[in-house]
mmCIF file of N, CA and C in Angstrom:
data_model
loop_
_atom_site.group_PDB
_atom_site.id
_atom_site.type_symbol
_atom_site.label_atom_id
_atom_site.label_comp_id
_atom_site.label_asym_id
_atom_site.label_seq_id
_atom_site.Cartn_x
_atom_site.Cartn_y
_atom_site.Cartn_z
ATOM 1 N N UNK V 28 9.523 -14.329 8.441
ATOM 2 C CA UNK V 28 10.393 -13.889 7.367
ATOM 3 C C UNK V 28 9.961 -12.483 6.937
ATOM 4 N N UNK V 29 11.034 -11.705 6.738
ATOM 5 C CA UNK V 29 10.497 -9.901 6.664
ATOM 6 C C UNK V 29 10.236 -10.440 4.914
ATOM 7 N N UNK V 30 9.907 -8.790 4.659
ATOM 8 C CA UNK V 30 9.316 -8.977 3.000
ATOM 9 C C UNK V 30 10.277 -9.187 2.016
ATOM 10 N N UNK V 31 11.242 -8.409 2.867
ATOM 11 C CA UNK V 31 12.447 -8.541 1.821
ATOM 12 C C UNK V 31 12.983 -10.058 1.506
ATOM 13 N N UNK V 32 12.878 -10.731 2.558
ATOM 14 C CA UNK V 32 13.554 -12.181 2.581
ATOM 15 C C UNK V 32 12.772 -12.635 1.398
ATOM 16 N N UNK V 33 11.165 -12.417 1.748
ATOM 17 C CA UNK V 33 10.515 -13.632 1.044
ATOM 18 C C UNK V 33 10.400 -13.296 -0.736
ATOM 19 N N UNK V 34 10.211 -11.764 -0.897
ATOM 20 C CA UNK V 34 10.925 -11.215 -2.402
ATOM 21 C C UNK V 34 11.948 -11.801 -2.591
ATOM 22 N N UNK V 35 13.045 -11.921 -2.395
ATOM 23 C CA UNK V 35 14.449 -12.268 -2.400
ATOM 24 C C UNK V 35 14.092 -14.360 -2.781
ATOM 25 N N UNK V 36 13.685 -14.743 -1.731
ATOM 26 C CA UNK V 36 13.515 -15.914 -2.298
ATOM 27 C C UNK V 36 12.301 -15.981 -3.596
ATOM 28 N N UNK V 37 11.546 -15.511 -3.326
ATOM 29 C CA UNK V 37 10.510 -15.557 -5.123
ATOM 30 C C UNK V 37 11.425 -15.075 -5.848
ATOM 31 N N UNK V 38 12.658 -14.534 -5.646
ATOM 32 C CA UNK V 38 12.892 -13.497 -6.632
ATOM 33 C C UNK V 38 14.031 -14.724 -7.424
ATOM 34 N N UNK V 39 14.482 -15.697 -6.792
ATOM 35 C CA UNK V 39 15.198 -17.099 -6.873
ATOM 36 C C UNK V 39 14.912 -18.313 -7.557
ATOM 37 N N UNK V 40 13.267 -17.703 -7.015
ATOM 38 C CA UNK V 40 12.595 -19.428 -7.567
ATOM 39 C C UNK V 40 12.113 -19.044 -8.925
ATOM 40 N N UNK V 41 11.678 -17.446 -8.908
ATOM 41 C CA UNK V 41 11.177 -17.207 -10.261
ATOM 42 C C UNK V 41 12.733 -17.406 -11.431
ATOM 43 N N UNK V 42 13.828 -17.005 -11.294
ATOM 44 C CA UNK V 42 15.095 -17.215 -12.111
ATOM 45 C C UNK V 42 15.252 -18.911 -12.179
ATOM 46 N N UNK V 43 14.688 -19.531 -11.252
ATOM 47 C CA UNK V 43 14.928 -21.256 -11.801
ATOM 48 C C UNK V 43 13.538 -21.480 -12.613
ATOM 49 N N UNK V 44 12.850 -20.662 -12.909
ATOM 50 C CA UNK V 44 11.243 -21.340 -13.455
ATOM 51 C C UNK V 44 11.882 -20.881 -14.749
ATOM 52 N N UNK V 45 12.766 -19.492 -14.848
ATOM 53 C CA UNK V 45 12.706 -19.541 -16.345
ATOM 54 C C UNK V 45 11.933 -17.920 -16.383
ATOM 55 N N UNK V 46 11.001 -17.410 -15.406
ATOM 56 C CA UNK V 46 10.234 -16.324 -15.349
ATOM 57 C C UNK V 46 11.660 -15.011 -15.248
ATOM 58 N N UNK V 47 12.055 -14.243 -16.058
ATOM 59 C CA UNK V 47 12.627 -13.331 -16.146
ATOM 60 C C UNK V 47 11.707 -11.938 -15.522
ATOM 61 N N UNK V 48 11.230 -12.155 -16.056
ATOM 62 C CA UNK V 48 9.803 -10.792 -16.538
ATOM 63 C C UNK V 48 9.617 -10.697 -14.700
ATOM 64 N N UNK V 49 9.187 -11.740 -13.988
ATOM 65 C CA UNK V 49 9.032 -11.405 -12.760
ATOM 66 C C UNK V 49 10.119 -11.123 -11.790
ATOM 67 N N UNK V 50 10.942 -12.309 -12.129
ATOM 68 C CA UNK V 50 12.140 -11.823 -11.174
ATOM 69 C C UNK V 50 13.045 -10.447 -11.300
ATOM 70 N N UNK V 51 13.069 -9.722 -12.166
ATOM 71 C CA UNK V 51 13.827 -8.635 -12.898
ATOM 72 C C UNK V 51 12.754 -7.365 -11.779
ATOM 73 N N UNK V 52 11.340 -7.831 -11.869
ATOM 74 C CA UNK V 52 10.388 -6.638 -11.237
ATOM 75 C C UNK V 52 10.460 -7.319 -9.466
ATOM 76 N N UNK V 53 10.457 -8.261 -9.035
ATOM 77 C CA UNK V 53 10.966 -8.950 -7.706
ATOM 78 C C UNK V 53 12.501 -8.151 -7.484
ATOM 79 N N UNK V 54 13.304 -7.877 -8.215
ATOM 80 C CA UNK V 54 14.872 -7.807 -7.476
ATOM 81 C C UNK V 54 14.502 -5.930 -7.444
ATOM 82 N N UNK V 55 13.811 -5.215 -8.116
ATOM 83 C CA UNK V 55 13.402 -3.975 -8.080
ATOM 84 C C UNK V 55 12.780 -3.565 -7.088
ATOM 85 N N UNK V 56 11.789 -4.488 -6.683
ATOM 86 C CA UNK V 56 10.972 -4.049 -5.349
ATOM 87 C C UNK V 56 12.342 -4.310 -3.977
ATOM 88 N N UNK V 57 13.106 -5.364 -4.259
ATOM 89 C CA UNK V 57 13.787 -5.674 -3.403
ATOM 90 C C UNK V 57 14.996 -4.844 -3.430
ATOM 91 N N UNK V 58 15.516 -4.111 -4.201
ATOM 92 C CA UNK V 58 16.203 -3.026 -4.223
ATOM 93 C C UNK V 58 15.255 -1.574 -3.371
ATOM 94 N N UNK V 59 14.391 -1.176 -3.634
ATOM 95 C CA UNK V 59 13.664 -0.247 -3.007
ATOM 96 C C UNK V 59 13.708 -0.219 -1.680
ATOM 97 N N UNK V 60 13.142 -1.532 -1.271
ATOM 98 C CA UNK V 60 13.159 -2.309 0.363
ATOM 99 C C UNK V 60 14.475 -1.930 1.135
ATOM 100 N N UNK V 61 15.146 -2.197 0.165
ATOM 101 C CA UNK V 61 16.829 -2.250 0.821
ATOM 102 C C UNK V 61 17.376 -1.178 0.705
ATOM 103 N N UNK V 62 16.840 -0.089 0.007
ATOM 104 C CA UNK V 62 17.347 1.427 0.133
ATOM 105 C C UNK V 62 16.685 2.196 1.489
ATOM 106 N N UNK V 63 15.194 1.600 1.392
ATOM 107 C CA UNK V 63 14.553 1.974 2.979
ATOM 108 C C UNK V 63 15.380 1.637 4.222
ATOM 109 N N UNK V 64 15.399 0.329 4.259
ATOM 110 C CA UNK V 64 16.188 -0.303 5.396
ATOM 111 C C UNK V 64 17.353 0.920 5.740
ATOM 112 N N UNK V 65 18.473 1.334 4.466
ATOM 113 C CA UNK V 65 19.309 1.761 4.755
ATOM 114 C C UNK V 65 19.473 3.196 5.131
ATOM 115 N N UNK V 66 18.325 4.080 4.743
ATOM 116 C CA UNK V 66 18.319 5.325 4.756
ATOM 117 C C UNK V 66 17.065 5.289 6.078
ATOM 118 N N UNK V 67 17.523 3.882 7.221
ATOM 119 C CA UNK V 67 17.274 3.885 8.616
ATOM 120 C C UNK V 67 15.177 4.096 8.557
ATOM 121 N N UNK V 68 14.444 4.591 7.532
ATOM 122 C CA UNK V 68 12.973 4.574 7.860
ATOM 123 C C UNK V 68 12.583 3.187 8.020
ATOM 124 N N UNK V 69 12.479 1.867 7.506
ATOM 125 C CA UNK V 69 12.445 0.622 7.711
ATOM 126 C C UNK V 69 11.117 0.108 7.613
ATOM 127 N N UNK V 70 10.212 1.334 6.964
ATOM 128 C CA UNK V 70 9.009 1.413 6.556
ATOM 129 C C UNK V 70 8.684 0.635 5.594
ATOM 130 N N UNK V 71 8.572 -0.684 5.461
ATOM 131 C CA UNK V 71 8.601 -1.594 4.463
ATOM 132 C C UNK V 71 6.867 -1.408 3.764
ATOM 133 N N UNK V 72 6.055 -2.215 4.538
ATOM 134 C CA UNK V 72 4.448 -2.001 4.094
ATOM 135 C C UNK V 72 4.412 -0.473 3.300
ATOM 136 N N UNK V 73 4.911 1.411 4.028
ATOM 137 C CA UNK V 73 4.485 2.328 3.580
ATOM 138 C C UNK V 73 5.710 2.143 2.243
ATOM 139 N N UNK V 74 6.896 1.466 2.071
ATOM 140 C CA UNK V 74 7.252 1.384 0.968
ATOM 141 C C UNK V 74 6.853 0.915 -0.443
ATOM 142 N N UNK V 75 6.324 -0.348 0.083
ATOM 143 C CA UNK V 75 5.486 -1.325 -0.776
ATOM 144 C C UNK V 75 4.478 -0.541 -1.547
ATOM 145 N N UNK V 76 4.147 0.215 -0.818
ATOM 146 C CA UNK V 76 2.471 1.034 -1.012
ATOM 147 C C UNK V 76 2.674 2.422 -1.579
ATOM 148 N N UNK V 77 4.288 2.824 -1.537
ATOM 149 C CA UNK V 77 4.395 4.095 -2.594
ATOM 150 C C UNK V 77 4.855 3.228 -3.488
ATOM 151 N N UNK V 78 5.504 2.386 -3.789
ATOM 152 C CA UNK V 78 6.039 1.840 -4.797
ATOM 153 C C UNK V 78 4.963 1.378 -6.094
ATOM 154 N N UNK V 79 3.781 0.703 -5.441
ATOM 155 C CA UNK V 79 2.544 0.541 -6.093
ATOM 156 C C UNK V 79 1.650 1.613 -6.310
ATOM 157 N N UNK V 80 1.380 2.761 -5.848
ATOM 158 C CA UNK V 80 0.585 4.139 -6.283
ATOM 159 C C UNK V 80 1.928 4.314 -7.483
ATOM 160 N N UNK V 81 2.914 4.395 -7.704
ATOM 161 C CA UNK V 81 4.101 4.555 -8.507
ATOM 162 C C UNK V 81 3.503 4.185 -9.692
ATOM 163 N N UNK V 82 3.675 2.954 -9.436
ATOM 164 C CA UNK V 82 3.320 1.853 -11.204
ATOM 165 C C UNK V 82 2.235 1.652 -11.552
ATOM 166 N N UNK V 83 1.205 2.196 -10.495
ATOM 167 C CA UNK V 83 -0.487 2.078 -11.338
ATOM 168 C C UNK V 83 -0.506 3.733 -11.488
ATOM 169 N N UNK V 84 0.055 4.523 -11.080
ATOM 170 C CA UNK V 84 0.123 6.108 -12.192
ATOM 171 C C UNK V 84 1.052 6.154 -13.219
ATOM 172 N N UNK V 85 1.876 5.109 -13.054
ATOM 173 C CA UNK V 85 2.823 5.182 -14.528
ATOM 174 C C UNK V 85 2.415 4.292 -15.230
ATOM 175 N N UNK V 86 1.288 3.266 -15.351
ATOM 176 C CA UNK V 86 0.335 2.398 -15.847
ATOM 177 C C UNK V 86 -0.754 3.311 -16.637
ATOM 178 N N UNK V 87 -1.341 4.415 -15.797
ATOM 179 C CA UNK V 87 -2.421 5.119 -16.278
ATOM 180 C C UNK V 87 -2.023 5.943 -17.192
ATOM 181 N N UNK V 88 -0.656 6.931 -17.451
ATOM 182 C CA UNK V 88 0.073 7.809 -17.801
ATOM 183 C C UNK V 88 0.408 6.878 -19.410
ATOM 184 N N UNK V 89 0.670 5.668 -19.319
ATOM 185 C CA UNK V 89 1.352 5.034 -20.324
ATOM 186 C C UNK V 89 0.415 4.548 -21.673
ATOM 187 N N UNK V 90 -1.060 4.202 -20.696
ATOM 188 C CA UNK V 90 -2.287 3.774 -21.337
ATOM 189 C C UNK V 90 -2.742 5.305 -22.055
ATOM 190 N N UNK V 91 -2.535 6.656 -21.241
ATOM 191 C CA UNK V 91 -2.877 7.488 -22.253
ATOM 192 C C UNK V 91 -2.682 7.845 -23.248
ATOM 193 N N UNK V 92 -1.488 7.852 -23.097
ATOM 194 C CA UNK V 92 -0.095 7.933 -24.452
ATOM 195 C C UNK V 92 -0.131 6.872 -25.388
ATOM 196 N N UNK V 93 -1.445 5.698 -25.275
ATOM 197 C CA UNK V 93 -1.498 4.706 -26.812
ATOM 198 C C UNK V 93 0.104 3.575 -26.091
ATOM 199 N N UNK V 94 0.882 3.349 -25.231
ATOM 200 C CA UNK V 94 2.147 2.972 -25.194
ATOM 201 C C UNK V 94 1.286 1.353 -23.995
ATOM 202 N N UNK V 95 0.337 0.708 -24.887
ATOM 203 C CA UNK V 95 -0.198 -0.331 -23.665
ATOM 204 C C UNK V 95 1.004 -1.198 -23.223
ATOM 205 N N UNK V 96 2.034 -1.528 -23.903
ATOM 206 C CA UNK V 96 2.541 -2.538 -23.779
ATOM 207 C C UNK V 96 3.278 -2.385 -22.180
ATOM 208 N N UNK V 97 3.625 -1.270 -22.039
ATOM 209 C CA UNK V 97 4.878 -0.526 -21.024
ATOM 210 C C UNK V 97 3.844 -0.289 -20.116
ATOM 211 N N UNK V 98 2.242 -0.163 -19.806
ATOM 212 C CA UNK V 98 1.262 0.404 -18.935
ATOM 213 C C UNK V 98 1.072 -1.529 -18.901
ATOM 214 N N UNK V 99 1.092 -2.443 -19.767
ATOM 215 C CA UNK V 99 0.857 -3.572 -18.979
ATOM 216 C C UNK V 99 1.827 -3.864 -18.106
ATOM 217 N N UNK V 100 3.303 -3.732 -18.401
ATOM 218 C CA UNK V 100 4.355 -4.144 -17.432
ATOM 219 C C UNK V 100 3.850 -3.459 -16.363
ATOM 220 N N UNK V 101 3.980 -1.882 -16.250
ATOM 221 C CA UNK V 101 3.606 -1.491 -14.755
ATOM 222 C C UNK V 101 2.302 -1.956 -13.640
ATOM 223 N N UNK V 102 1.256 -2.124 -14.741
ATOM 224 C CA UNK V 102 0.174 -2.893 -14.389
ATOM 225 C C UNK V 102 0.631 -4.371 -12.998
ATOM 226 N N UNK V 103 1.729 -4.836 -13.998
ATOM 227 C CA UNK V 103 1.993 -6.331 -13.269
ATOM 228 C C UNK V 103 2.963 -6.158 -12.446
ATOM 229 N N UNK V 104 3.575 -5.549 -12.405
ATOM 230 C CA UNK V 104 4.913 -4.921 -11.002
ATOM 231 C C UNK V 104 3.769 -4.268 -9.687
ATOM 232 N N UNK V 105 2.716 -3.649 -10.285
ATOM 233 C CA UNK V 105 2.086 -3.109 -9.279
ATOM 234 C C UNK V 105 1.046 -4.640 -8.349
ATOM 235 N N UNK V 106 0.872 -5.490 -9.443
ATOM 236 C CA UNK V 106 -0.191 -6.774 -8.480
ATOM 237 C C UNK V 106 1.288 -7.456 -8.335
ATOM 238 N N UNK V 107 2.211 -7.172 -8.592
ATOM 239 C CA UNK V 107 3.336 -8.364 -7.708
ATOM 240 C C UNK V 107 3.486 -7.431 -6.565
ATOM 241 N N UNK V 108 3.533 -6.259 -6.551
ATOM 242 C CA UNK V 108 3.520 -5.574 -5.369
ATOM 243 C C UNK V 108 2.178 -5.877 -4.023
ATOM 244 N N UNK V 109 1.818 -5.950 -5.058
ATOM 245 C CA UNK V 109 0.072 -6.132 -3.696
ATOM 246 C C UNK V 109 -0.083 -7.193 -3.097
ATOM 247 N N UNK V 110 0.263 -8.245 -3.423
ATOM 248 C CA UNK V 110 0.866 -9.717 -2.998
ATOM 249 C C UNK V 110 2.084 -9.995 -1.717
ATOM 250 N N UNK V 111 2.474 -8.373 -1.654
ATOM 251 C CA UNK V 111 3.181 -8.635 -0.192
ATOM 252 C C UNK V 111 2.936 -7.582 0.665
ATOM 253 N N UNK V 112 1.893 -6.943 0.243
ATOM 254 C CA UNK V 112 1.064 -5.911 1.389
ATOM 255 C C UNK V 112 0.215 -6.585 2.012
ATOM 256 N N UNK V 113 -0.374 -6.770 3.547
ATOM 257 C CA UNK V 113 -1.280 -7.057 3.914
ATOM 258 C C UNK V 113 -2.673 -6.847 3.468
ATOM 259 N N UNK V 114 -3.712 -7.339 3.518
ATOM 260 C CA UNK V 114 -4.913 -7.405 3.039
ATOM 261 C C UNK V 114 -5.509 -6.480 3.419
ATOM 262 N N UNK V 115 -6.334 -5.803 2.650
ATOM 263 C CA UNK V 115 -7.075 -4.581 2.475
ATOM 264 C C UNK V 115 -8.540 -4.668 3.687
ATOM 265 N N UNK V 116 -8.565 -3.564 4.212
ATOM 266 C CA UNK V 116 -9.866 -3.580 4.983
ATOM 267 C C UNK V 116 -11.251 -3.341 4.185
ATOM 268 N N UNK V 117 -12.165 -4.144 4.511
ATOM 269 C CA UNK V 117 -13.394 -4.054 3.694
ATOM 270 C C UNK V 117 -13.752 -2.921 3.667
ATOM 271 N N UNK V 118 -15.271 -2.375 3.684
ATOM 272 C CA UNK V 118 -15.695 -1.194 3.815
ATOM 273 C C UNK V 118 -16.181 -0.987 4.790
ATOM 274 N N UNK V 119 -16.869 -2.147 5.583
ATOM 275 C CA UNK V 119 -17.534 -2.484 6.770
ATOM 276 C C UNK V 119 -16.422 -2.585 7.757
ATOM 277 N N UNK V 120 -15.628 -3.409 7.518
ATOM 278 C CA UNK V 120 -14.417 -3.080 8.445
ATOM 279 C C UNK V 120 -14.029 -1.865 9.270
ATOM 280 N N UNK V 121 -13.468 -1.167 8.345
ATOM 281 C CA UNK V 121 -13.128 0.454 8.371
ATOM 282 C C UNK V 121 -13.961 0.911 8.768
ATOM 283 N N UNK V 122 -15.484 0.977 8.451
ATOM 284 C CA UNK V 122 -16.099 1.906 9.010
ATOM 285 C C UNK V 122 -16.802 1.639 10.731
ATOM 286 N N UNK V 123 -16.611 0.373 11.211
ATOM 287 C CA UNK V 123 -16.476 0.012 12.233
ATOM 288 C C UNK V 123 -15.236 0.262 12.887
ATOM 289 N N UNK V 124 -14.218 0.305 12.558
ATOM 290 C CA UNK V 124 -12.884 1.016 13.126
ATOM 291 C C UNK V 124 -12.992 2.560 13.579
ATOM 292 N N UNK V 125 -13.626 3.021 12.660
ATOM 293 C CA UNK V 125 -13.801 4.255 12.576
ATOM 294 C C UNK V 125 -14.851 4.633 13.649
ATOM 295 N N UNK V 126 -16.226 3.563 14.138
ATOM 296 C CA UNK V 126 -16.698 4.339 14.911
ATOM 297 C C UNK V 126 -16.036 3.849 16.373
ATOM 298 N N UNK V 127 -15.442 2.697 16.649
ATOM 299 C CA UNK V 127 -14.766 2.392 17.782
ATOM 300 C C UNK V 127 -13.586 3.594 17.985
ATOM 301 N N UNK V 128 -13.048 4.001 16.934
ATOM 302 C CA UNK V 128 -12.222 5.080 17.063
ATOM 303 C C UNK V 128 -13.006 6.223 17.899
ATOM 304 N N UNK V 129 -14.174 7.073 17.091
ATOM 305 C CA UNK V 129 -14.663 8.247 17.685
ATOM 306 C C UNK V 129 -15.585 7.843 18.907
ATOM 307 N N UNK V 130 -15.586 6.750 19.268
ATOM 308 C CA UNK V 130 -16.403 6.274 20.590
ATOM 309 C C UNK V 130 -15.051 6.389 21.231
ATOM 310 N N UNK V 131 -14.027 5.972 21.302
ATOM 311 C CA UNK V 131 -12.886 6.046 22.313
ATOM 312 C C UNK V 131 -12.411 7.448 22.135
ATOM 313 N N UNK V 132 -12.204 8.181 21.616
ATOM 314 C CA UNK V 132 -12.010 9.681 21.959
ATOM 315 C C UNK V 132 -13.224 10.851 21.753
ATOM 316 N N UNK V 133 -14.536 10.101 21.732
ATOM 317 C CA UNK V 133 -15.283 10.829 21.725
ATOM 318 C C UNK V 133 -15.057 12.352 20.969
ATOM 319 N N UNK V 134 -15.168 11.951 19.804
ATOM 320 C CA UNK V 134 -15.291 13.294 19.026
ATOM 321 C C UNK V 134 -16.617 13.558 18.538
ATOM 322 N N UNK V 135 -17.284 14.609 18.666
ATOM 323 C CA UNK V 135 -18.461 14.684 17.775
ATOM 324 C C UNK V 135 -18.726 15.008 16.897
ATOM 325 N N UNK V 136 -17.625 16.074 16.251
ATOM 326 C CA UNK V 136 -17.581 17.353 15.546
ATOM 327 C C UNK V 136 -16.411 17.206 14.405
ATOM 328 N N UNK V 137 -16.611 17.954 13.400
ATOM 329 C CA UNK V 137 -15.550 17.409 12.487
ATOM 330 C C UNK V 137 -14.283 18.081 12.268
ATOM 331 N N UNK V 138 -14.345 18.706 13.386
ATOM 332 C CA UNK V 138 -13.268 19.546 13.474
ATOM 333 C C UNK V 138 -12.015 18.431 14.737
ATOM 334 N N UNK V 139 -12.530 17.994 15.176
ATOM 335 C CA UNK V 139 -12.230 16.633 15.865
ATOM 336 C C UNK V 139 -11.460 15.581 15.086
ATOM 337 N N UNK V 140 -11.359 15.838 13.942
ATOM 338 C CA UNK V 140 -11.255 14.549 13.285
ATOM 339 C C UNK V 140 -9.506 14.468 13.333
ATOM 340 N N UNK V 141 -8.685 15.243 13.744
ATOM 341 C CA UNK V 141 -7.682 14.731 14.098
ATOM 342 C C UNK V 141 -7.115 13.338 15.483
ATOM 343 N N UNK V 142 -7.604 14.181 15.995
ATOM 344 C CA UNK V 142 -7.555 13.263 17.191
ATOM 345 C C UNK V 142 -8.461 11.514 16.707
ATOM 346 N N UNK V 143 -9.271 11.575 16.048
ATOM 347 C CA UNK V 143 -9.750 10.124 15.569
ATOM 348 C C UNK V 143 -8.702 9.689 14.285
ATOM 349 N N UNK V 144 -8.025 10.433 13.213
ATOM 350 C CA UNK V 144 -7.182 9.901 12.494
ATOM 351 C C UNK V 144 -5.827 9.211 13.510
ATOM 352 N N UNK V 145 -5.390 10.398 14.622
ATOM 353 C CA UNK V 145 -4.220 9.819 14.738
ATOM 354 C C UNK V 145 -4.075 8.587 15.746
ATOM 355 N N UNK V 146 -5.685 8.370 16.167
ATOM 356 C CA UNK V 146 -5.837 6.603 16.635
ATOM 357 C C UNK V 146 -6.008 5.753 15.723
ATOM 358 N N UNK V 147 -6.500 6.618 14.674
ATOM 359 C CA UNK V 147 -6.602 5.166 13.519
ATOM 360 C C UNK V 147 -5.165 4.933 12.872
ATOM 361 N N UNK V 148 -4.655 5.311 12.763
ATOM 362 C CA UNK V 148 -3.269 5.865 11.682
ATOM 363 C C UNK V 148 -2.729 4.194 12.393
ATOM 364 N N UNK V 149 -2.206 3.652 13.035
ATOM 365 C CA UNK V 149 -1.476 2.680 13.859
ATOM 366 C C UNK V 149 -2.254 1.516 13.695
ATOM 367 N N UNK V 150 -3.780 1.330 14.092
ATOM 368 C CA UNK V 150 -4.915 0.860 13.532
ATOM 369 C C UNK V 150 -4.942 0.119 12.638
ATOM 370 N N UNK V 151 -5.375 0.736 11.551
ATOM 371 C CA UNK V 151 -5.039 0.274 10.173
ATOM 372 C C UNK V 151 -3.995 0.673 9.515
ATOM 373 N N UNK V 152 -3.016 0.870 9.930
ATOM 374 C CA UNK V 152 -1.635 0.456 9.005
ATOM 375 C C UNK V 152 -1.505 -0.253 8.207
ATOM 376 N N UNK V 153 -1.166 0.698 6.209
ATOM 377 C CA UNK V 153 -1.423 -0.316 5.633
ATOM 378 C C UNK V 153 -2.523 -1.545 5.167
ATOM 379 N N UNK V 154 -3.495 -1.255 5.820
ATOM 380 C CA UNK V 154 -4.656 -2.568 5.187
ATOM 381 C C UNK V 154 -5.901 -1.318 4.795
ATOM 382 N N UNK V 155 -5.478 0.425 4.535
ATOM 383 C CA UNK V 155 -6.075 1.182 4.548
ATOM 384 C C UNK V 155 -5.722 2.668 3.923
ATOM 385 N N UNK V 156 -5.893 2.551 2.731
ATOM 386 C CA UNK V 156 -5.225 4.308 2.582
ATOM 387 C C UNK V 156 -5.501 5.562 3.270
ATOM 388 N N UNK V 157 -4.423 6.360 3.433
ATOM 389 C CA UNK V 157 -5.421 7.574 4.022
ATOM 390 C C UNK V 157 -6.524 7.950 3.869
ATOM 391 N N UNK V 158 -6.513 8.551 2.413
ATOM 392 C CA UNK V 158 -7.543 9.063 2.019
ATOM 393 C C UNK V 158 -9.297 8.276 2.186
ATOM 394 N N UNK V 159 -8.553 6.975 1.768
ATOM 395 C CA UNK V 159 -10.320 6.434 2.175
ATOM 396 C C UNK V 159 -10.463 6.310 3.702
ATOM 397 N N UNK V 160 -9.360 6.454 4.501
ATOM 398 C CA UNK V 160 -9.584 6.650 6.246
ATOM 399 C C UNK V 160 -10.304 7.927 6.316
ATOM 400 N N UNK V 161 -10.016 8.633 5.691
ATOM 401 C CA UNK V 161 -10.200 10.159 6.076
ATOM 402 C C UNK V 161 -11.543 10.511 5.864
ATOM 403 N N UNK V 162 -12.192 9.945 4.256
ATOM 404 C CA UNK V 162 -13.094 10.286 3.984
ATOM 405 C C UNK V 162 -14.152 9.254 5.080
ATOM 406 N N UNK V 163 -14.165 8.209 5.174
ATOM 407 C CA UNK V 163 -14.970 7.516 5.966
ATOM 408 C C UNK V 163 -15.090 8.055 7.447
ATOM 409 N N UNK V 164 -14.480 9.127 7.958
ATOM 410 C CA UNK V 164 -13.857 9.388 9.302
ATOM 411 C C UNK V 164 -14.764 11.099 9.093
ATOM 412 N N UNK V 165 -14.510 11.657 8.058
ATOM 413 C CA UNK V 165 -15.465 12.468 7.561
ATOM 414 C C UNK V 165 -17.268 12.278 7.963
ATOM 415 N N UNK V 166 -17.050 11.171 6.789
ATOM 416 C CA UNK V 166 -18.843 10.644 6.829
ATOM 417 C C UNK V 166 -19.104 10.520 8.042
ATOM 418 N N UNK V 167 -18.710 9.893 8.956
ATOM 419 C CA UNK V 167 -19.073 9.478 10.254
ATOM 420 C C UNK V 167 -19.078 10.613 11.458
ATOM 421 N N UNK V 168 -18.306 12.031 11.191
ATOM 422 C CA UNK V 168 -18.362 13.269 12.033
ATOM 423 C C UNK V 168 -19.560 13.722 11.260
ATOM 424 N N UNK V 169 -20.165 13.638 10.236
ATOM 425 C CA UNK V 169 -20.611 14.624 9.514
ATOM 426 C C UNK V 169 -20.580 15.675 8.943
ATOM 427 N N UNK V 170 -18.898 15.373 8.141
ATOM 428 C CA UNK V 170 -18.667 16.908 7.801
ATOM 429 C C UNK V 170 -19.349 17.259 6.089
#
């Protein structure tokens, strides 16, 4: 079942429980999904995952401004979001990815580090942000 299906059905069962609050933030993610689909990228996981950097900076933005109530909603749209991303790579994980990566293209140098991102990029899809790919991919050239 793609993500959208299974949003779509939580988004069903939560309107028979009586849960508004979730299903209202369920038919939102599932609107997003379905604008991807249509504007042909079909990038669901990299959707999921801007959608959630979204609502935990409009969470942080809201908590500054004294406005908690509106930084808790985004708070909870962002962990209903994380609930249909695949599971996050440890630290040990990744950084074992990372050296099977620069052992298979043998990079030594950190100027190299393209050629080891764009084997990892496919890799960890999603169970990995760039940035902590990058920096761990860093540490490990020694830059």
């Amino acid at each position: 079942m793609s993500a959208v299906d299974q949003i779509r059905v939580d988004a069903q069962a939560a309107l028979k429980d009586g849960d508004r609050k979730r299903a209202s933030a369920l038919r939102m993610i599932q609107d997003v999904l379905q604008q991807e689909t249509k504007l042909g990228k079909g990038d669901e996981i990299g959707a999921l995952q801007r959608e959630r950097k979204k609502r935990m900076e409009a969470a942080e933005a809201f908590a500054d401004a004294g406005r908690y109530e509106q930084a808790e909603d985004e708070r909870f749209e962002a962990e209903l979001i994380t609930a249909y991303l695949p599971a996050q790579l440890s630290d040990d994980e990744l950084a074992e990815m990372v050296r099977e990566a620069i052992a298979e293209t043998g990079a030594t140098e950190p100027k190299q580090m393209g050629q080891v991102m764009g084997m990892l990029k496919e890799k960890v899809a999603g169970r990995a942000d760039g940035k902590r790919v990058s920096t761990e991919v860093k540490s490990q050239l020694g830059a």
